[in-house]
PDB file of C-alpha atoms in Angstrom:
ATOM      1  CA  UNK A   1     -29.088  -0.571 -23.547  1.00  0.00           C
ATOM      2  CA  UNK A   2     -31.812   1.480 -21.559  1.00  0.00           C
ATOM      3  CA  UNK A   3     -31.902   5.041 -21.129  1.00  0.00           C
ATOM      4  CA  UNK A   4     -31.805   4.190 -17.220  1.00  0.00           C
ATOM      5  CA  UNK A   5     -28.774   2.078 -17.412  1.00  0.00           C
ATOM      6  CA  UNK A   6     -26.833   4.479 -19.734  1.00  0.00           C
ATOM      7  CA  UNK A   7     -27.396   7.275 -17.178  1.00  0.00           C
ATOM      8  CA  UNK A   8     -26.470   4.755 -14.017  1.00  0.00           C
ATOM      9  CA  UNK A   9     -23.309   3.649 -15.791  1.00  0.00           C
ATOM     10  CA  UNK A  10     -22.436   7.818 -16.646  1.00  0.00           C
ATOM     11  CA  UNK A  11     -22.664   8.557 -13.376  1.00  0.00           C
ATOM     12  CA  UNK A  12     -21.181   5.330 -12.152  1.00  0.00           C
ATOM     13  CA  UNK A  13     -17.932   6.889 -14.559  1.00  0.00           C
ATOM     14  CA  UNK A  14     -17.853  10.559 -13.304  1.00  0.00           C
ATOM     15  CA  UNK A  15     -18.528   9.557  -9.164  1.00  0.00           C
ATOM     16  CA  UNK A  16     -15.596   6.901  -9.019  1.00  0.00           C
ATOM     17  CA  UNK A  17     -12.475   9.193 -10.458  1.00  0.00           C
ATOM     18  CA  UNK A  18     -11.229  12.449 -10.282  1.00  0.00           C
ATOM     19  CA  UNK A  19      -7.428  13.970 -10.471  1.00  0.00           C
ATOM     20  CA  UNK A  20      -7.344  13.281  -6.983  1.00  0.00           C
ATOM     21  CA  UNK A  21      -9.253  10.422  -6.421  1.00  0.00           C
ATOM     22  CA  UNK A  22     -10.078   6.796  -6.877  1.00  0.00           C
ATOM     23  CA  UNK A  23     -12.947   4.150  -6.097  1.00  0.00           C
ATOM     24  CA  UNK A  24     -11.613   1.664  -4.935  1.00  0.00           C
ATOM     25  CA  UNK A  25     -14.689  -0.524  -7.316  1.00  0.00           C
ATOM     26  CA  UNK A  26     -12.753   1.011 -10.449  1.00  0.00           C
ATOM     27  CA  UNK A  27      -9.267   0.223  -9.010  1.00  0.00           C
ATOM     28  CA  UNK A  28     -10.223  -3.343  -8.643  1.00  0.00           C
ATOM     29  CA  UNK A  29     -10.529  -4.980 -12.340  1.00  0.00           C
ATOM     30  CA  UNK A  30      -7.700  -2.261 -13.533  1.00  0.00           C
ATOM     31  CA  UNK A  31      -4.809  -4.346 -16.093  1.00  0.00           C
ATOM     32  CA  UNK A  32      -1.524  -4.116 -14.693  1.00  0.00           C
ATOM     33  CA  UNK A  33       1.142  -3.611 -17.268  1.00  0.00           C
ATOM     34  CA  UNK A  34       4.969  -3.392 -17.439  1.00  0.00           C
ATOM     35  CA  UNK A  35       6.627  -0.051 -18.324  1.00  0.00           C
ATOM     36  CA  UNK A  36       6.860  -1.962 -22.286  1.00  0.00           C
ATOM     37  CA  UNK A  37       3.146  -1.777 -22.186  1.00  0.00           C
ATOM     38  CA  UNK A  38       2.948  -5.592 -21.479  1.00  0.00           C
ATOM     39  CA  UNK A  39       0.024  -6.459 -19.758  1.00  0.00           C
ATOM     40  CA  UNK A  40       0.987  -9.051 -16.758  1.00  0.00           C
ATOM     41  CA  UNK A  41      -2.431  -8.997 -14.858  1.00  0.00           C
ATOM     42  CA  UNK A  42      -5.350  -7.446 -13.220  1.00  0.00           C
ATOM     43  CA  UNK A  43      -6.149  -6.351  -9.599  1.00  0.00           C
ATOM     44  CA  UNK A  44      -7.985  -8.228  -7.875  1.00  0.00           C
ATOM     45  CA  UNK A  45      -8.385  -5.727  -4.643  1.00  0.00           C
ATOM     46  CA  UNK A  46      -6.311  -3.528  -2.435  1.00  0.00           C
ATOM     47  CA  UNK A  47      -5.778  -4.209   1.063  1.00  0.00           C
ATOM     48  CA  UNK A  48      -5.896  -1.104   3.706  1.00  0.00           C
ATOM     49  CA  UNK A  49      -4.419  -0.876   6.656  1.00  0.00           C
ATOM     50  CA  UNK A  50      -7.160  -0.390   9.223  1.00  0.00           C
ATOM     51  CA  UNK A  51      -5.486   2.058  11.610  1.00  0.00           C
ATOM     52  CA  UNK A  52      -3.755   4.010   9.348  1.00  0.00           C
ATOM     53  CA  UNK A  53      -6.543   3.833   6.483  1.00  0.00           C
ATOM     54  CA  UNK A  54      -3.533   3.674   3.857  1.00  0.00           C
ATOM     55  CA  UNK A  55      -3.634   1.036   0.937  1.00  0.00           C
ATOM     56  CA  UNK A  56      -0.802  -1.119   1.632  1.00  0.00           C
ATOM     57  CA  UNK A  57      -1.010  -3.851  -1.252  1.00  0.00           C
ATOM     58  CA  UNK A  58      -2.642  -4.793  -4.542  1.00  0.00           C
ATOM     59  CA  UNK A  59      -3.568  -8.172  -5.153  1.00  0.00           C
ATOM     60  CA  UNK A  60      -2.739  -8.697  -8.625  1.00  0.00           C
ATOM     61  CA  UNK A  61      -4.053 -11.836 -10.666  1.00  0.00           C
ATOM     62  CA  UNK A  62      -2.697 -13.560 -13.164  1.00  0.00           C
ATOM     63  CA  UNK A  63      -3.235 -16.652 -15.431  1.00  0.00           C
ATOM     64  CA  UNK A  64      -5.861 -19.080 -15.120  1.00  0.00           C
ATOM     65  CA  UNK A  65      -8.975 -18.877 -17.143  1.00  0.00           C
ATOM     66  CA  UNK A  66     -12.316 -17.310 -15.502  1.00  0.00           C
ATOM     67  CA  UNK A  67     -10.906 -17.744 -11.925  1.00  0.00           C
ATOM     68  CA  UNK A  68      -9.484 -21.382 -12.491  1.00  0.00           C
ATOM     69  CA  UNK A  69      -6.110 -21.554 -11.995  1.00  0.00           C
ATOM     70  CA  UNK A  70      -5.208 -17.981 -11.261  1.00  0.00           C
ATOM     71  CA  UNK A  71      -2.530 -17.069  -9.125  1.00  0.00           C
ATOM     72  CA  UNK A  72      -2.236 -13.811  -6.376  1.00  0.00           C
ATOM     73  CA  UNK A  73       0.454 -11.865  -6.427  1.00  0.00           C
ATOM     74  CA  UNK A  74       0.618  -9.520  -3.293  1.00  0.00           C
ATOM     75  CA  UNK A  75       2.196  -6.250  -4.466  1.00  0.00           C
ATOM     76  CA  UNK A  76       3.294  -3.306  -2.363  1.00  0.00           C
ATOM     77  CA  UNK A  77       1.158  -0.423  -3.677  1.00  0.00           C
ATOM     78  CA  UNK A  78       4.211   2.037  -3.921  1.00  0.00           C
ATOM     79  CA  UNK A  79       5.255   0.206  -7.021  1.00  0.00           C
ATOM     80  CA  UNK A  80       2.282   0.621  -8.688  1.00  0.00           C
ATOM     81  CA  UNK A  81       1.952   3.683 -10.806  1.00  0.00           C
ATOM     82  CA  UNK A  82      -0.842   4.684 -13.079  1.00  0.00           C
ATOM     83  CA  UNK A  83      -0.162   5.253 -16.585  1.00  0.00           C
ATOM     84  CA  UNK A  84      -3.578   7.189 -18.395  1.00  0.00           C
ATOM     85  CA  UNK A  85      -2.316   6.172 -21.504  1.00  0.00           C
ATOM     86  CA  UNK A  86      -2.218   2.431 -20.968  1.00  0.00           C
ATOM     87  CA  UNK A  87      -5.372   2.713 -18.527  1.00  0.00           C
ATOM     88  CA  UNK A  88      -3.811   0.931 -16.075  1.00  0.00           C
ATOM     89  CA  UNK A  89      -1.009   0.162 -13.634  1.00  0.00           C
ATOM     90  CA  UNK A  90       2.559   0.131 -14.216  1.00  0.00           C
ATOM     91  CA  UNK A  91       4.765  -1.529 -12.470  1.00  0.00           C
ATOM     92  CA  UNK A  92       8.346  -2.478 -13.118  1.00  0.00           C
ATOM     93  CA  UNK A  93       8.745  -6.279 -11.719  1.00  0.00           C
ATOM     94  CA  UNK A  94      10.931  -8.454 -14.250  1.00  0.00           C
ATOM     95  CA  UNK A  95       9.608 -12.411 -15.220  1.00  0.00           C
ATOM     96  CA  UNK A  96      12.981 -13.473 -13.215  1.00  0.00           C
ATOM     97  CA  UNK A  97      10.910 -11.554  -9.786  1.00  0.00           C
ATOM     98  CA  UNK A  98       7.706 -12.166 -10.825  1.00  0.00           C
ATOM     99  CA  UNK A  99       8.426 -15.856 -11.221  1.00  0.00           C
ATOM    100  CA  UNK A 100       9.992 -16.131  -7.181  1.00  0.00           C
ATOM    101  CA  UNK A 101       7.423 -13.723  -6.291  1.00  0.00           C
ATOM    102  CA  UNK A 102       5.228 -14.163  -2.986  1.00  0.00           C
ATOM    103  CA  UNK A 103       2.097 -15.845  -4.537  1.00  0.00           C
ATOM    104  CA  UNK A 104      -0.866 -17.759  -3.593  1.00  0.00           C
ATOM    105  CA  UNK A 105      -3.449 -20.034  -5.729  1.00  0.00           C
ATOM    106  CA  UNK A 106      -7.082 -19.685  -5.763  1.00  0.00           C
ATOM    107  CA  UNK A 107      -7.823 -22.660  -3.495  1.00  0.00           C
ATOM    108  CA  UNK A 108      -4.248 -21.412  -1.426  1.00  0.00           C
ATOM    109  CA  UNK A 109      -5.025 -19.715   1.769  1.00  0.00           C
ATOM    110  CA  UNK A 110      -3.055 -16.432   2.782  1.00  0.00           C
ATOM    111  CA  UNK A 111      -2.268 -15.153   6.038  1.00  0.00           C
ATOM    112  CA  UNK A 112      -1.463 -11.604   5.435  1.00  0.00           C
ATOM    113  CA  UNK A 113      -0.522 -11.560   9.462  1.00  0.00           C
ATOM    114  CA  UNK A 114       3.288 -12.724   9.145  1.00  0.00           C
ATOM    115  CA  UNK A 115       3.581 -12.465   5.517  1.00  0.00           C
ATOM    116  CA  UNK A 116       3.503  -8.558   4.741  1.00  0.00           C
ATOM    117  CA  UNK A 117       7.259  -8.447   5.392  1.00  0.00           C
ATOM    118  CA  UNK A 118       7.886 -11.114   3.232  1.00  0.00           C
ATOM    119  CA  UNK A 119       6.052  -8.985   0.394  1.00  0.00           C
ATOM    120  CA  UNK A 120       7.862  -5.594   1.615  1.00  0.00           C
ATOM    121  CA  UNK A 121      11.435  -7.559   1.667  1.00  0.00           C
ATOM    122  CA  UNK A 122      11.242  -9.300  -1.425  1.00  0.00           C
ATOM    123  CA  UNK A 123      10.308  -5.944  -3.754  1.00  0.00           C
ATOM    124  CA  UNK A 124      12.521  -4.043  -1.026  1.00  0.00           C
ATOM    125  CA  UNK A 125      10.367  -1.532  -0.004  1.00  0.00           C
ATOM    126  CA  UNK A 126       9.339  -0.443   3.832  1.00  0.00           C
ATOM    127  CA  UNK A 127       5.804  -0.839   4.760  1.00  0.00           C
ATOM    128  CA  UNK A 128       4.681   2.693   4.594  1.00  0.00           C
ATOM    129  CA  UNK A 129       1.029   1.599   5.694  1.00  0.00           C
ATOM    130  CA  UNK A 130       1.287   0.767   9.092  1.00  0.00           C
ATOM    131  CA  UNK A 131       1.380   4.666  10.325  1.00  0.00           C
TER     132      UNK A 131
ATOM    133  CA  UNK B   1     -21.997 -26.658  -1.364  1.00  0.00           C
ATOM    134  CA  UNK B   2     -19.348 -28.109  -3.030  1.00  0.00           C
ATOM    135  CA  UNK B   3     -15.657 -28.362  -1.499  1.00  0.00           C
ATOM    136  CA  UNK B   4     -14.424 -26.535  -4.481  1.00  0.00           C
ATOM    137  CA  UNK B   5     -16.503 -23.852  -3.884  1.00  0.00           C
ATOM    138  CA  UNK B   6     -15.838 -24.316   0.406  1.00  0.00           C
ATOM    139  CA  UNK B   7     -12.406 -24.244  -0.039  1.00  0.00           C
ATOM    140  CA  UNK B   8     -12.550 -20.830  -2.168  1.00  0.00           C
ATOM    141  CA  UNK B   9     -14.725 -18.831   0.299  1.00  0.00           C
ATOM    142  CA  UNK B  10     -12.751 -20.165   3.141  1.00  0.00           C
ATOM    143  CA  UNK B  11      -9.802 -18.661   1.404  1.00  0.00           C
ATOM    144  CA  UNK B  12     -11.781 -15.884   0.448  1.00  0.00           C
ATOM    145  CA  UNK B  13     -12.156 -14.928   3.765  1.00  0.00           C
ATOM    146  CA  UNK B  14      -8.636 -15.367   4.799  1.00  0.00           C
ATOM    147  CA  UNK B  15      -7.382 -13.568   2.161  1.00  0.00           C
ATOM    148  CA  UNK B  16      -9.482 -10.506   2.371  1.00  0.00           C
ATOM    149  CA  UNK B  17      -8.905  -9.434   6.262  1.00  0.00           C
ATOM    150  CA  UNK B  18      -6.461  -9.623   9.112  1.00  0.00           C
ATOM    151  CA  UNK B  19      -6.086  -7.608  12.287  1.00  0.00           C
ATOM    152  CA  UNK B  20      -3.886  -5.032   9.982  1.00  0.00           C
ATOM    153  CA  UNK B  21      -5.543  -4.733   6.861  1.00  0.00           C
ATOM    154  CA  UNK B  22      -8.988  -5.177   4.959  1.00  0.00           C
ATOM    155  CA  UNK B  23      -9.885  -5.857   1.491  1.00  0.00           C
ATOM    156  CA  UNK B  24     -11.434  -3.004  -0.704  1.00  0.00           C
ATOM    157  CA  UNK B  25     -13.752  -5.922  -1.908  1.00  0.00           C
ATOM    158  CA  UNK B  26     -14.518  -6.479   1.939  1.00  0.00           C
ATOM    159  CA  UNK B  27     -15.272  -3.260   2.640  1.00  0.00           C
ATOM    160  CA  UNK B  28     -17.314  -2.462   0.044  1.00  0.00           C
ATOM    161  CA  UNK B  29     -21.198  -3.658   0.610  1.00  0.00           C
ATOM    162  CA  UNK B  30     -20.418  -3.773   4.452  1.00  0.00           C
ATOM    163  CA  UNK B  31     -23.283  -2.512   6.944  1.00  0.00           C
ATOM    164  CA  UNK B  32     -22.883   1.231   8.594  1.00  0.00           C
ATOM    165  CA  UNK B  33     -24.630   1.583  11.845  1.00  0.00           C
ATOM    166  CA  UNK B  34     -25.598   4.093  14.326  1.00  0.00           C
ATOM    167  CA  UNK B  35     -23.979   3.442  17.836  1.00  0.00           C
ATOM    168  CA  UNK B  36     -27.275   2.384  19.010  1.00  0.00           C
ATOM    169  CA  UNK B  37     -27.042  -0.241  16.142  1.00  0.00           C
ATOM    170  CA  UNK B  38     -29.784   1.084  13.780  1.00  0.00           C
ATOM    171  CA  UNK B  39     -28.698   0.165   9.986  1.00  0.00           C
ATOM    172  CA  UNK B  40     -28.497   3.235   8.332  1.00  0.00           C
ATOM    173  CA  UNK B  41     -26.670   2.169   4.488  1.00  0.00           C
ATOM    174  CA  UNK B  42     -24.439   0.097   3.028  1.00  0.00           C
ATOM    175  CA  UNK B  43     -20.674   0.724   2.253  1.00  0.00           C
ATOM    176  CA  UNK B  44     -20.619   0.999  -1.746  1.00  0.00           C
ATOM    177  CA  UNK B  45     -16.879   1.821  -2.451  1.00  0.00           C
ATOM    178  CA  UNK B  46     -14.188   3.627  -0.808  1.00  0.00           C
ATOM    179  CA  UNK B  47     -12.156   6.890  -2.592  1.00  0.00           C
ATOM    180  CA  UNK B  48      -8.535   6.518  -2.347  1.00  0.00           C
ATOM    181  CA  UNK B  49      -6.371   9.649  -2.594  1.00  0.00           C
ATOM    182  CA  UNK B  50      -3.935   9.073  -5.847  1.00  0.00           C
ATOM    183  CA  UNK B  51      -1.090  10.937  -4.027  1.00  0.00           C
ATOM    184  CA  UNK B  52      -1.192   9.702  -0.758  1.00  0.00           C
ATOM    185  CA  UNK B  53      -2.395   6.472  -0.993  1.00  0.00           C
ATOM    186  CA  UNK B  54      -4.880   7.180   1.959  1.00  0.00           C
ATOM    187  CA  UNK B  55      -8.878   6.403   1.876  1.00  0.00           C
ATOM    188  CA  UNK B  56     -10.324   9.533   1.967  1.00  0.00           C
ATOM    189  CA  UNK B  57     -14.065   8.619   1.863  1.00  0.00           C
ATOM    190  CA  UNK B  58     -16.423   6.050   1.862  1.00  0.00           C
ATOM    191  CA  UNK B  59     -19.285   6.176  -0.127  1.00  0.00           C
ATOM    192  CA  UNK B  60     -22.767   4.909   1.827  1.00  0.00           C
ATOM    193  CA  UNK B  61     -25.662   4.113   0.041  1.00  0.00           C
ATOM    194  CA  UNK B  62     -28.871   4.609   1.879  1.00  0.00           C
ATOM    195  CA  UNK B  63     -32.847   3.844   0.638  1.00  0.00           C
ATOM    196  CA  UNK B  64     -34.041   2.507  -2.068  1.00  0.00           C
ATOM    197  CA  UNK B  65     -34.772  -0.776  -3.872  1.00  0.00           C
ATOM    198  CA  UNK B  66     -32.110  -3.035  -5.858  1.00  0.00           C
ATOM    199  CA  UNK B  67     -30.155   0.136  -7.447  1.00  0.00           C
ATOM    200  CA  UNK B  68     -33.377   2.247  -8.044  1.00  0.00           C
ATOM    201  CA  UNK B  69     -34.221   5.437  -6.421  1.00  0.00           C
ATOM    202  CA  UNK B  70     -31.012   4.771  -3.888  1.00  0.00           C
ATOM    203  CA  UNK B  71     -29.302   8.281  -2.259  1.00  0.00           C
ATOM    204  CA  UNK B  72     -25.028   8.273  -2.226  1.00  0.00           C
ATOM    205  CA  UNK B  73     -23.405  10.066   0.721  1.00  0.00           C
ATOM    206  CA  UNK B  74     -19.817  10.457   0.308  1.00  0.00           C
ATOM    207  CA  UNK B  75     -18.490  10.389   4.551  1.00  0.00           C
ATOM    208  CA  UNK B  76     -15.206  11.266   5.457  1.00  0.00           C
ATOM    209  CA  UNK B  77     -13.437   7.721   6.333  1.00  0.00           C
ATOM    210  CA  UNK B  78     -12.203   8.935   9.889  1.00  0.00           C
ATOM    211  CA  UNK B  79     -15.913   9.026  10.658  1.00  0.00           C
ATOM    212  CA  UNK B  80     -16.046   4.854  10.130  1.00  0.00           C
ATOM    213  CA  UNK B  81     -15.235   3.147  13.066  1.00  0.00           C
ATOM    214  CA  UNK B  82     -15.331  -1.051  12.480  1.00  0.00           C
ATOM    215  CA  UNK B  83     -17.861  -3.025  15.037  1.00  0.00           C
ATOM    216  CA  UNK B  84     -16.690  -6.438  15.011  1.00  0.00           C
ATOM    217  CA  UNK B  85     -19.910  -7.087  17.260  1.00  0.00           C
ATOM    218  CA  UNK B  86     -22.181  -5.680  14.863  1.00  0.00           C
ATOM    219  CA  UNK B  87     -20.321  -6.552  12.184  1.00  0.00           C
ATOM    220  CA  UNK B  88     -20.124  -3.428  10.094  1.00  0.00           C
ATOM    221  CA  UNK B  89     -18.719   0.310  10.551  1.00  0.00           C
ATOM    222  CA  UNK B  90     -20.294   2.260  13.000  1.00  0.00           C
ATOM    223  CA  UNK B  91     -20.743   6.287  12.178  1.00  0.00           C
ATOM    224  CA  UNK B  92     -22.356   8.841  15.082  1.00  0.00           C
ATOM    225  CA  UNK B  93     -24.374  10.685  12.492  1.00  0.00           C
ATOM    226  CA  UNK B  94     -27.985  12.109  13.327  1.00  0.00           C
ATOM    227  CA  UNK B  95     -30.993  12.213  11.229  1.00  0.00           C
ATOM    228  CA  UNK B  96     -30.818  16.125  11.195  1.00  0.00           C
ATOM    229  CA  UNK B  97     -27.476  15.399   9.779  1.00  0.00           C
ATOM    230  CA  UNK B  98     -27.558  12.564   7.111  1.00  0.00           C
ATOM    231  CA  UNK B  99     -31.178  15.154   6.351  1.00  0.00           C
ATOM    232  CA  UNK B 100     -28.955  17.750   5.163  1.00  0.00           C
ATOM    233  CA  UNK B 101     -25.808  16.400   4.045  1.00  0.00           C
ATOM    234  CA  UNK B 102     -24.083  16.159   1.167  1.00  0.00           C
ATOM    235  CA  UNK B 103     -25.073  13.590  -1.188  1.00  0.00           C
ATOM    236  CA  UNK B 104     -26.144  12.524  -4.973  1.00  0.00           C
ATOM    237  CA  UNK B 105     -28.989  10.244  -6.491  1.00  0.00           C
ATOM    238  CA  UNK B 106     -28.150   6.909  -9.252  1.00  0.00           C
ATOM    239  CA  UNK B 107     -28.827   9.321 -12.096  1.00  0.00           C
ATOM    240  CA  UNK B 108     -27.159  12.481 -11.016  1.00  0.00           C
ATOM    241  CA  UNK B 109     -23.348  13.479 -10.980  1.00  0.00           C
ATOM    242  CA  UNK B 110     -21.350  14.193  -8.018  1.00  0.00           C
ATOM    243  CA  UNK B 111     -17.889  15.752  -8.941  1.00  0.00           C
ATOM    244  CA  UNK B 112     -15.530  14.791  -6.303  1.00  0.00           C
ATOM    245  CA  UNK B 113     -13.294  17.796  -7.601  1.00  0.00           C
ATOM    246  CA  UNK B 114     -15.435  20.281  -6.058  1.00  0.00           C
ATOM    247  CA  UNK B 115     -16.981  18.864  -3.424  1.00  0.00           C
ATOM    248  CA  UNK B 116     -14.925  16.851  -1.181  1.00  0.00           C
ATOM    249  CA  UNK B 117     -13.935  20.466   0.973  1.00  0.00           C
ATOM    250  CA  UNK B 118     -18.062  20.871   1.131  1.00  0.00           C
ATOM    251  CA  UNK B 119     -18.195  17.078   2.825  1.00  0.00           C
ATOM    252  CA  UNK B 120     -15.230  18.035   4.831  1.00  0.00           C
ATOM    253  CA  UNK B 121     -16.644  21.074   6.007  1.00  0.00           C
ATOM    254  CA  UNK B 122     -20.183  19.587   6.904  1.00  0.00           C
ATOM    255  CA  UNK B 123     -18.683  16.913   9.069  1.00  0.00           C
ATOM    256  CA  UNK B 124     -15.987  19.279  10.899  1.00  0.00           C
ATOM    257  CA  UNK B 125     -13.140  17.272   9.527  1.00  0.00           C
ATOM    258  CA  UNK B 126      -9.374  18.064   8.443  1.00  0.00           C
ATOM    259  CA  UNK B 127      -8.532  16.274   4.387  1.00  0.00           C
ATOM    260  CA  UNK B 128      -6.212  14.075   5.870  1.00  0.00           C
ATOM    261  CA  UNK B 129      -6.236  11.815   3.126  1.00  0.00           C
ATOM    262  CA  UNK B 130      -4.171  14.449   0.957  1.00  0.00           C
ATOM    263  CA  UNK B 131      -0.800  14.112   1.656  1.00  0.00           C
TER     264      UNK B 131
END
C-alpha cells in the first residue's frame, strides 16, 4: 500500500460516519444480520424518497455467487437497526418471512411504482417516507 | 453487448429510480449544475441522518484529475434540486460562494461532528435532516 492511498482510504473512514451520520457509499456493502448474529445478506443500496429526501428501503442481497444468482430483497428501512458490535444491520425477519418475502432476481425487473405497499404490508409497517 | 449483460442494466435502471424514490447508488456520481447549466461537480455520496432517516447532505466533488488533487463540499440536500432535462441536480450556488465555502481535500479530514452547523450556517439553512 502507498502512503497516498493509506491517507485517501483514512480520510475516506473519518468523512463517511459520525454519531449522527452516514454515507450512504459505506451503508451500501454493510452485512445484514439477524438479532442471533446470523448474517442473512448485504445491502445493496437504499432508495430515497425524492420529495421527502427520507430513505424509504434497503435493498438487501442475498445468495448467488459474485452477482450470479443473487436475489433483492426490498426492506423497509425502519426495521433495520445498526448494531456496532456486529458492524452491521439488524433486522428481525424469520426464514418462514424471508422465504415469502417481496424479492426480485438479478435479471428480474422491479417496479418500485405499485410495489412499495406490497413491501410496507407484508413487514407491516406504514410508509413513513412519503412526507 | 451481451443480452446477459442488456438485460442486467435494463434492470439496473428500473430498479434504481421511479417517480418516488432514487437509488443511493444512482445518486451518487450524478452531475450538479448551475441553473444556467454549467457543470460544477459530481455527486460523490449522500449523508443520511442515523435518527431520522433523512439525507442531510450531499457530498460534491469538484476539480481535479481521477481522485487526485479533487476538493469535497459537503451541501445541504434541500439545496439539490433534480433536472431531468439536464440530467443531474441543479444547485444556485455562485463562484463567490463555492470560493469560500466549506469544504476538505482527498488527504485531509472533515469531521462531520463539528461541522455540519458551519455548512448549515454558510448556506442559510435549518438541519432538517435531524429529527
Amino acid at each position: 500500500m502507498v502512503i497516498g492511498s493509506n491517507l485517501q482510504s483514512q480520510t475516506s473512514l473519518e468523512a463517511r460516519e459520525t454519531h449522527e451520520l452516514i454515507g450512504s457509499d459505506k451503508v451500501e456493502g454493510t452485512a445484514v444480520y439477524r438479532p442471533n448474529g446470523v448474517k442473512i445478506g448485504n445491502i445493496a443500496r437504499v432508495m430515497i424518497g425524492k420529495q421527502s429526501g427520507k430513505v424509504g428501503y434497503a435493498v438487501m442481497s442475498f445468495g448467488g455467487f459474485l452477482g450470479i444468482g443473487e436475489d433483492y430483497y426490498p426492506l423497509p428501512w425502519s426495521l433495520l437497526t445498526y448494531n456496532p458490535r456486529l458492524e452491521g444491520y439488524e433486522v428481525n425477519i424469520s426464514d418462514t418471512q424471508l422465504e415469502r418475502a417481496p424479492r426480485y432476481g438479478t435479471t428480474e425487473s422491479w417496479d418500485w411504482n405499485g410495489r412499495t405497499r406490497a413491501v410496507d404490508d407484508y413487514y407491516g409497517v406504514q410508509p413513513g417516507w412519503l412526507t
